[in-house]
């Protein structure tokens, strides 16, 4: 079991990629904290699924753009499991709009959730990792940060910000034994990509060398690997998992 005895916080774990990261990390032996914002039913389902298999779970409702709530989540995690070893910053929203159509409040909300949310969660979870001189941070970026995809201005800006933060933090935290990496998924089969109609999906398939969308497991497998001892010498990397899309 690659993550036996570790404790992992996964933001946005009620659905999609975050849900699968929580499942895969629990199966690898970790205690998992399932964070979500609004979809209580889906979050409860993940909790029940994992608990039925004997895994340790803490459910925490709170928006990542709320620093106070994220601090409470970190405190509740330490109280229940005794520490924080892994933080997966997965929560995010897609604003599928050209810049010309993007309203100031939409721009602000996307930055608050996708980028300031990552800052909030890292700030509030760092102390236990620093004290232990060991930790893993995995940020979920996007292929949108690597190549300009029209219609994703605010979204791509936040994901490019995550890449910058990942590189800086990998150096700031290396002395504490903490690795920081980002995964840049291409198109993955979740609710986020279910908004594309058949024509758009076909257009995207044609752009991807492997000619298909990825699955949440493709991202979760790498998150588990990076969080384990096997990933101990990898830090500061932006790893594309995209069927070759960004090449
Ligand atoms: P998804 O299916 O839409 O799920 C999003 C998850 O994030 C849900 O659990 C949602 O919880 C949670 N969430 C949203 N806003 C939140 C907030 N303010 N605070 C806490 N949780 C919040 O998305 P996904 O496709 O799995 O994407 C997950 C991550 O991967 C995102 O960062 C996304 O940008 C990135 N990504 C996805 C793709 C893709 O093709 N799917 C590609 C590249 C990158 P509630 O429902 O409870 O609000």
Short mmCIF file of C-alpha atoms and ligand atoms in Angstrom, two decimals:
data_model
loop_
_atom_site.label_atom_id
_atom_site.label_comp_id
_atom_site.label_asym_id
_atom_site.label_seq_id
_atom_site.Cartn_x
_atom_site.Cartn_y
_atom_site.Cartn_z
CA UNK A 1 0.00 0.00 0.00
CA UNK A 2 1.80 3.09 -1.30
CA UNK A 3 0.16 5.58 1.10
CA UNK A 4 -0.36 3.45 4.20
CA UNK A 5 -0.94 5.61 7.28
CA UNK A 6 -0.78 8.90 5.37
CA UNK A 7 -3.49 11.56 5.52
CA UNK A 8 -4.62 13.32 2.35
CA UNK A 9 -6.85 16.34 1.84
CA UNK A 10 -8.46 16.41 -1.59
CA UNK A 11 -10.39 19.53 -2.52
CA UNK A 12 -13.38 19.22 -4.82
CA UNK A 13 -13.67 15.48 -4.17
CA UNK A 14 -17.44 15.04 -4.51
CA UNK A 15 -17.27 14.42 -8.26
CA UNK A 16 -14.98 13.88 -11.25
CA UNK A 17 -11.20 13.83 -10.88
CA UNK A 18 -11.19 14.72 -7.16
CA UNK A 19 -13.60 11.88 -6.37
CA UNK A 20 -11.32 9.39 -8.11
CA UNK A 21 -8.19 10.80 -6.42
CA UNK A 22 -9.92 10.29 -3.04
CA UNK A 23 -10.89 6.72 -3.94
CA UNK A 24 -7.43 5.83 -5.28
CA UNK A 25 -5.64 7.38 -2.30
CA UNK A 26 -7.92 5.55 0.16
CA UNK A 27 -7.30 2.28 -1.71
CA UNK A 28 -3.56 3.03 -1.40
CA UNK A 29 -3.98 3.17 2.39
CA UNK A 30 -4.48 6.90 3.09
CA UNK A 31 -7.01 8.53 5.41
CA UNK A 32 -8.87 10.92 3.14
CA UNK A 33 -10.54 14.28 3.65
CA UNK A 34 -13.24 14.83 1.06
CA UNK A 35 -13.81 18.54 0.53
CA UNK A 36 -16.67 19.88 -1.57
CA UNK A 37 -18.64 23.09 -1.96
CA UNK A 38 -22.30 22.32 -2.65
CA UNK A 39 -23.02 18.80 -3.91
CA UNK A 40 -23.68 17.12 -0.52
CA UNK A 41 -25.39 14.10 -2.06
CA UNK A 42 -22.39 13.17 -4.25
CA UNK A 43 -19.95 13.87 -1.41
CA UNK A 44 -21.94 11.65 0.98
CA UNK A 45 -21.94 8.91 -1.68
CA UNK A 46 -18.12 8.95 -1.87
CA UNK A 47 -17.89 8.86 1.92
CA UNK A 48 -20.29 5.91 2.16
CA UNK A 49 -18.51 4.03 -0.63
CA UNK A 50 -15.13 4.38 1.09
CA UNK A 51 -16.40 3.68 4.60
CA UNK A 52 -18.15 0.53 3.36
CA UNK A 53 -14.69 -0.71 2.36
CA UNK A 54 -13.21 0.14 5.77
CA UNK A 55 -11.39 3.34 4.81
CA UNK A 56 -11.09 6.37 7.12
CA UNK A 57 -12.89 9.44 5.81
CA UNK A 58 -13.60 12.99 6.91
CA UNK A 59 -16.19 14.95 4.94
CA UNK A 60 -15.73 18.72 4.90
CA UNK A 61 -18.08 21.16 3.21
CA UNK A 62 -16.49 24.52 2.47
CA UNK A 63 -15.53 26.63 -0.50
CA UNK A 64 -11.80 26.81 -1.22
CA UNK A 65 -12.04 30.58 -1.69
CA UNK A 66 -13.00 30.92 1.99
CA UNK A 67 -9.75 31.06 3.99
CA UNK A 68 -11.52 30.67 7.31
CA UNK A 69 -13.28 27.49 6.18
CA UNK A 70 -10.02 26.05 4.77
CA UNK A 71 -8.26 26.74 8.08
CA UNK A 72 -11.08 24.94 9.88
CA UNK A 73 -10.68 22.02 7.47
CA UNK A 74 -6.94 21.77 8.16
CA UNK A 75 -7.55 21.94 11.92
CA UNK A 76 -10.30 19.30 11.76
CA UNK A 77 -7.98 17.03 9.75
CA UNK A 78 -5.18 17.29 12.30
CA UNK A 79 -7.65 16.71 15.11
CA UNK A 80 -9.11 13.57 13.51
CA UNK A 81 -6.05 12.02 11.88
CA UNK A 82 -3.10 13.61 13.70
CA UNK A 83 -1.53 15.41 10.74
CA UNK A 84 -1.59 16.29 7.05
CA UNK A 85 0.80 14.50 4.68
CA UNK A 86 -0.75 15.16 1.28
CA UNK A 87 -2.73 18.07 -0.17
CA UNK A 88 -4.35 17.74 -3.59
CA UNK A 89 -5.60 21.10 -4.83
CA UNK A 90 -8.19 19.84 -7.28
CA UNK A 91 -11.27 22.07 -6.83
CA UNK A 92 -11.85 24.23 -9.85
CA UNK A 93 -14.44 25.71 -12.17
CA UNK A 94 -14.37 26.22 -15.92
CA UNK A 95 -15.52 29.51 -17.40
CA UNK A 96 -15.98 28.69 -21.09
CA UNK A 97 -15.96 32.28 -22.38
CA UNK A 98 -13.95 34.50 -24.66
CA UNK A 99 -12.30 37.41 -22.84
CA UNK A 100 -14.57 39.88 -24.66
CA UNK A 101 -17.63 38.19 -23.11
CA UNK A 102 -16.17 37.72 -19.61
CA UNK A 103 -17.79 39.96 -17.00
CA UNK A 104 -15.66 41.36 -14.13
CA UNK A 105 -17.48 39.29 -11.50
CA UNK A 106 -16.99 36.08 -13.53
CA UNK A 107 -13.28 36.85 -13.93
CA UNK A 108 -13.00 37.49 -10.19
CA UNK A 109 -14.89 34.34 -9.19
CA UNK A 110 -12.73 32.15 -11.44
CA UNK A 111 -9.53 33.62 -9.97
CA UNK A 112 -10.86 33.34 -6.42
CA UNK A 113 -11.78 29.66 -6.68
CA UNK A 114 -9.09 28.32 -9.03
CA UNK A 115 -6.09 30.32 -7.83
CA UNK A 116 -6.69 32.02 -4.48
CA UNK A 117 -8.32 28.73 -3.39
CA UNK A 118 -4.99 26.98 -3.94
CA UNK A 119 -3.19 29.65 -1.89
CA UNK A 120 -5.76 29.31 0.91
CA UNK A 121 -5.44 25.53 1.11
CA UNK A 122 -1.65 25.50 0.97
CA UNK A 123 -1.32 28.26 3.59
CA UNK A 124 -3.69 26.53 5.99
CA UNK A 125 -2.22 23.00 5.54
CA UNK A 126 1.51 23.73 5.53
CA UNK A 127 2.33 23.86 9.23
CA UNK A 128 1.88 20.11 9.96
CA UNK A 129 3.99 19.25 6.90
CA UNK A 130 6.74 21.67 7.91
CA UNK A 131 6.77 20.32 11.45
CA UNK A 132 7.10 16.76 10.11
CA UNK A 133 9.75 17.81 7.55
CA UNK A 134 7.78 15.85 4.98
CA UNK A 135 4.82 16.47 2.68
CA UNK A 136 3.35 16.28 -0.78
CA UNK A 137 1.40 18.97 -2.61
CA UNK A 138 -0.23 18.09 -5.93
CA UNK A 139 -1.93 20.95 -7.76
CA UNK A 140 -4.36 20.22 -10.55
CA UNK A 141 -3.56 22.56 -13.41
CA UNK A 142 -4.72 22.07 -17.00
CA UNK A 143 -3.52 21.68 -20.55
CA UNK A 144 -5.13 25.11 -20.99
CA UNK A 145 -2.09 26.54 -19.16
CA UNK A 146 0.31 25.03 -21.69
CA UNK A 147 -1.37 25.91 -24.98
CA UNK A 148 -3.80 28.73 -25.69
CA UNK A 149 -7.30 27.32 -26.04
CA UNK A 150 -9.68 30.04 -27.31
CA UNK A 151 -12.64 30.63 -25.00
CA UNK A 152 -10.77 29.83 -21.76
CA UNK A 153 -9.16 33.19 -20.91
CA UNK A 154 -9.88 33.39 -17.17
CA UNK A 155 -9.52 29.64 -16.69
CA UNK A 156 -6.15 29.43 -18.49
CA UNK A 157 -4.90 32.43 -16.52
CA UNK A 158 -5.62 30.68 -13.23
CA UNK A 159 -4.01 27.44 -14.34
CA UNK A 160 -0.88 29.26 -15.57
CA UNK A 161 -0.79 30.94 -12.14
CA UNK A 162 -0.89 27.51 -10.51
CA UNK A 163 2.11 26.42 -12.60
CA UNK A 164 4.10 29.46 -11.46
CA UNK A 165 3.15 28.91 -7.83
CA UNK A 166 4.11 25.23 -8.13
CA UNK A 167 7.60 26.03 -9.39
CA UNK A 168 8.24 28.72 -6.74
CA UNK A 169 6.92 26.61 -3.87
CA UNK A 170 8.94 23.57 -4.94
CA UNK A 171 12.05 25.63 -4.18
CA UNK A 172 10.69 27.40 -1.08
CA UNK A 173 9.61 24.10 0.52
CA UNK A 174 12.30 21.67 -0.65
CA UNK A 175 14.33 22.28 2.53
CA UNK A 176 11.36 21.05 4.57
CA UNK A 177 11.12 17.77 2.64
CA UNK A 178 7.95 18.88 0.86
CA UNK A 179 7.54 18.25 -2.86
CA UNK A 180 5.20 20.38 -4.98
CA UNK A 181 4.06 19.32 -8.44
CA UNK A 182 1.20 20.08 -10.81
CA UNK A 183 -0.73 17.77 -13.09
CA UNK A 184 -1.99 19.29 -16.32
CA UNK A 185 -4.86 17.14 -17.55
CA UNK A 186 -6.09 17.32 -21.10
CA UNK A 187 -9.74 16.49 -21.73
CA UNK A 188 -10.94 14.10 -19.03
CA UNK A 189 -14.39 12.46 -18.89
CA UNK A 190 -16.15 14.36 -16.07
CA UNK A 191 -19.11 16.74 -15.66
CA UNK A 192 -16.75 19.54 -16.74
CA UNK A 193 -16.32 18.10 -20.24
CA UNK A 194 -19.88 16.75 -20.47
CA UNK A 195 -20.93 20.29 -21.48
CA UNK A 196 -19.40 19.82 -24.96
CA UNK A 197 -21.84 18.76 -27.67
CA UNK A 198 -21.10 15.86 -30.03
CA UNK A 199 -19.64 18.11 -32.72
CA UNK A 200 -17.28 19.87 -30.30
CA UNK A 201 -16.24 16.56 -28.71
CA UNK A 202 -15.41 15.14 -32.17
CA UNK A 203 -13.34 18.27 -32.93
CA UNK A 204 -11.37 17.77 -29.71
CA UNK A 205 -10.85 14.03 -30.40
CA UNK A 206 -9.32 14.98 -33.76
CA UNK A 207 -6.80 17.26 -31.98
CA UNK A 208 -5.67 14.57 -29.51
CA UNK A 209 -2.97 12.17 -30.77
CA UNK A 210 -4.49 9.27 -28.75
CA UNK A 211 -7.95 10.19 -30.20
CA UNK A 212 -9.92 9.92 -26.96
CA UNK A 213 -10.61 11.74 -23.69
CA UNK A 214 -8.80 10.52 -20.58
CA UNK A 215 -10.44 9.07 -17.47
CA UNK A 216 -10.23 10.40 -13.88
CA UNK A 217 -8.11 7.32 -13.07
CA UNK A 218 -5.39 8.59 -15.41
CA UNK A 219 -4.96 11.64 -13.18
CA UNK A 220 -5.50 9.81 -9.87
CA UNK A 221 -2.80 7.22 -10.62
CA UNK A 222 -0.18 9.94 -11.05
CA UNK A 223 -1.39 11.81 -7.95
CA UNK A 224 -0.93 8.62 -5.88
CA UNK A 225 2.52 7.99 -7.36
CA UNK A 226 3.75 11.53 -6.69
CA UNK A 227 2.38 11.39 -3.14
CA UNK A 228 4.15 8.13 -2.35
CA UNK A 229 7.80 7.46 -1.48
CA UNK A 230 8.28 6.48 -5.13
CA UNK A 231 7.77 10.10 -6.12
CA UNK A 232 10.22 11.52 -3.55
CA UNK A 233 12.72 12.91 -6.12
CA UNK A 234 10.16 14.69 -8.31
CA UNK A 235 9.38 18.31 -7.52
CA UNK A 236 8.54 21.53 -9.34
CA UNK A 237 7.18 19.68 -12.38
CA UNK A 238 4.12 20.41 -14.50
CA UNK A 239 3.16 16.97 -15.79
CA UNK A 240 0.82 16.85 -18.78
CA UNK A 241 -1.61 13.93 -18.82
CA UNK A 242 -3.39 14.66 -22.05
CA UNK A 243 -3.08 11.93 -24.65
CA UNK A 244 -0.38 13.97 -26.36
CA UNK A 245 -2.55 17.06 -26.87
CA UNK A 246 0.06 19.57 -25.67
CA UNK A 247 2.99 18.10 -27.60
P1 LIG B 1 -16.04 18.62 -11.95
O1 LIG B 1 -16.43 17.27 -12.41
O2 LIG B 1 -16.80 19.80 -12.38
O3 LIG B 1 -15.93 18.58 -10.35
C1 LIG B 1 -15.52 19.75 -9.69
C2 LIG B 1 -15.35 19.45 -8.23
O4 LIG B 1 -14.83 20.65 -7.62
C3 LIG B 1 -16.64 19.12 -7.54
O5 LIG B 1 -16.39 18.18 -6.53
C4 LIG B 1 -17.06 20.47 -6.92
O6 LIG B 1 -17.81 20.32 -5.73
C5 LIG B 1 -15.71 21.02 -6.55
N1 LIG B 1 -15.71 22.48 -6.42
C6 LIG B 1 -16.03 23.42 -7.33
N2 LIG B 1 -15.89 24.64 -6.80
C7 LIG B 1 -15.48 24.45 -5.53
C8 LIG B 1 -15.17 25.32 -4.46
N3 LIG B 1 -15.26 26.65 -4.59
N4 LIG B 1 -14.77 24.79 -3.27
C9 LIG B 1 -14.68 23.46 -3.10
N5 LIG B 1 -14.97 22.58 -4.09
C10 LIG B 1 -15.37 23.08 -5.28
O7 LIG B 1 -14.52 18.94 -12.38
P2 LIG B 1 -13.36 17.97 -12.87
O8 LIG B 1 -13.47 17.81 -14.32
O9 LIG B 1 -13.28 16.78 -11.99
O10 LIG B 1 -12.11 18.93 -12.60
C11 LIG B 1 -11.32 18.84 -11.43
C12 LIG B 1 -10.08 19.70 -11.62
O11 LIG B 1 -9.38 19.27 -12.77
C13 LIG B 1 -10.38 21.18 -11.83
O12 LIG B 1 -9.40 21.96 -11.20
C14 LIG B 1 -10.27 21.34 -13.33
O13 LIG B 1 -9.92 22.65 -13.70
C15 LIG B 1 -9.16 20.35 -13.65
N6 LIG B 1 -9.17 19.91 -15.03
C16 LIG B 1 -10.20 19.18 -15.51
C17 LIG B 1 -10.17 18.78 -16.84
C18 LIG B 1 -11.27 17.94 -17.46
O14 LIG B 1 -11.21 17.72 -18.67
N7 LIG B 1 -12.23 17.45 -16.72
C19 LIG B 1 -9.09 19.16 -17.65
C20 LIG B 1 -8.08 19.91 -17.11
C21 LIG B 1 -8.12 20.28 -15.79
P3 LIG B 1 -19.38 20.76 -5.65
O15 LIG B 1 -20.08 20.08 -6.75
O16 LIG B 1 -19.84 20.34 -4.33
O17 LIG B 1 -19.38 22.25 -5.80
#
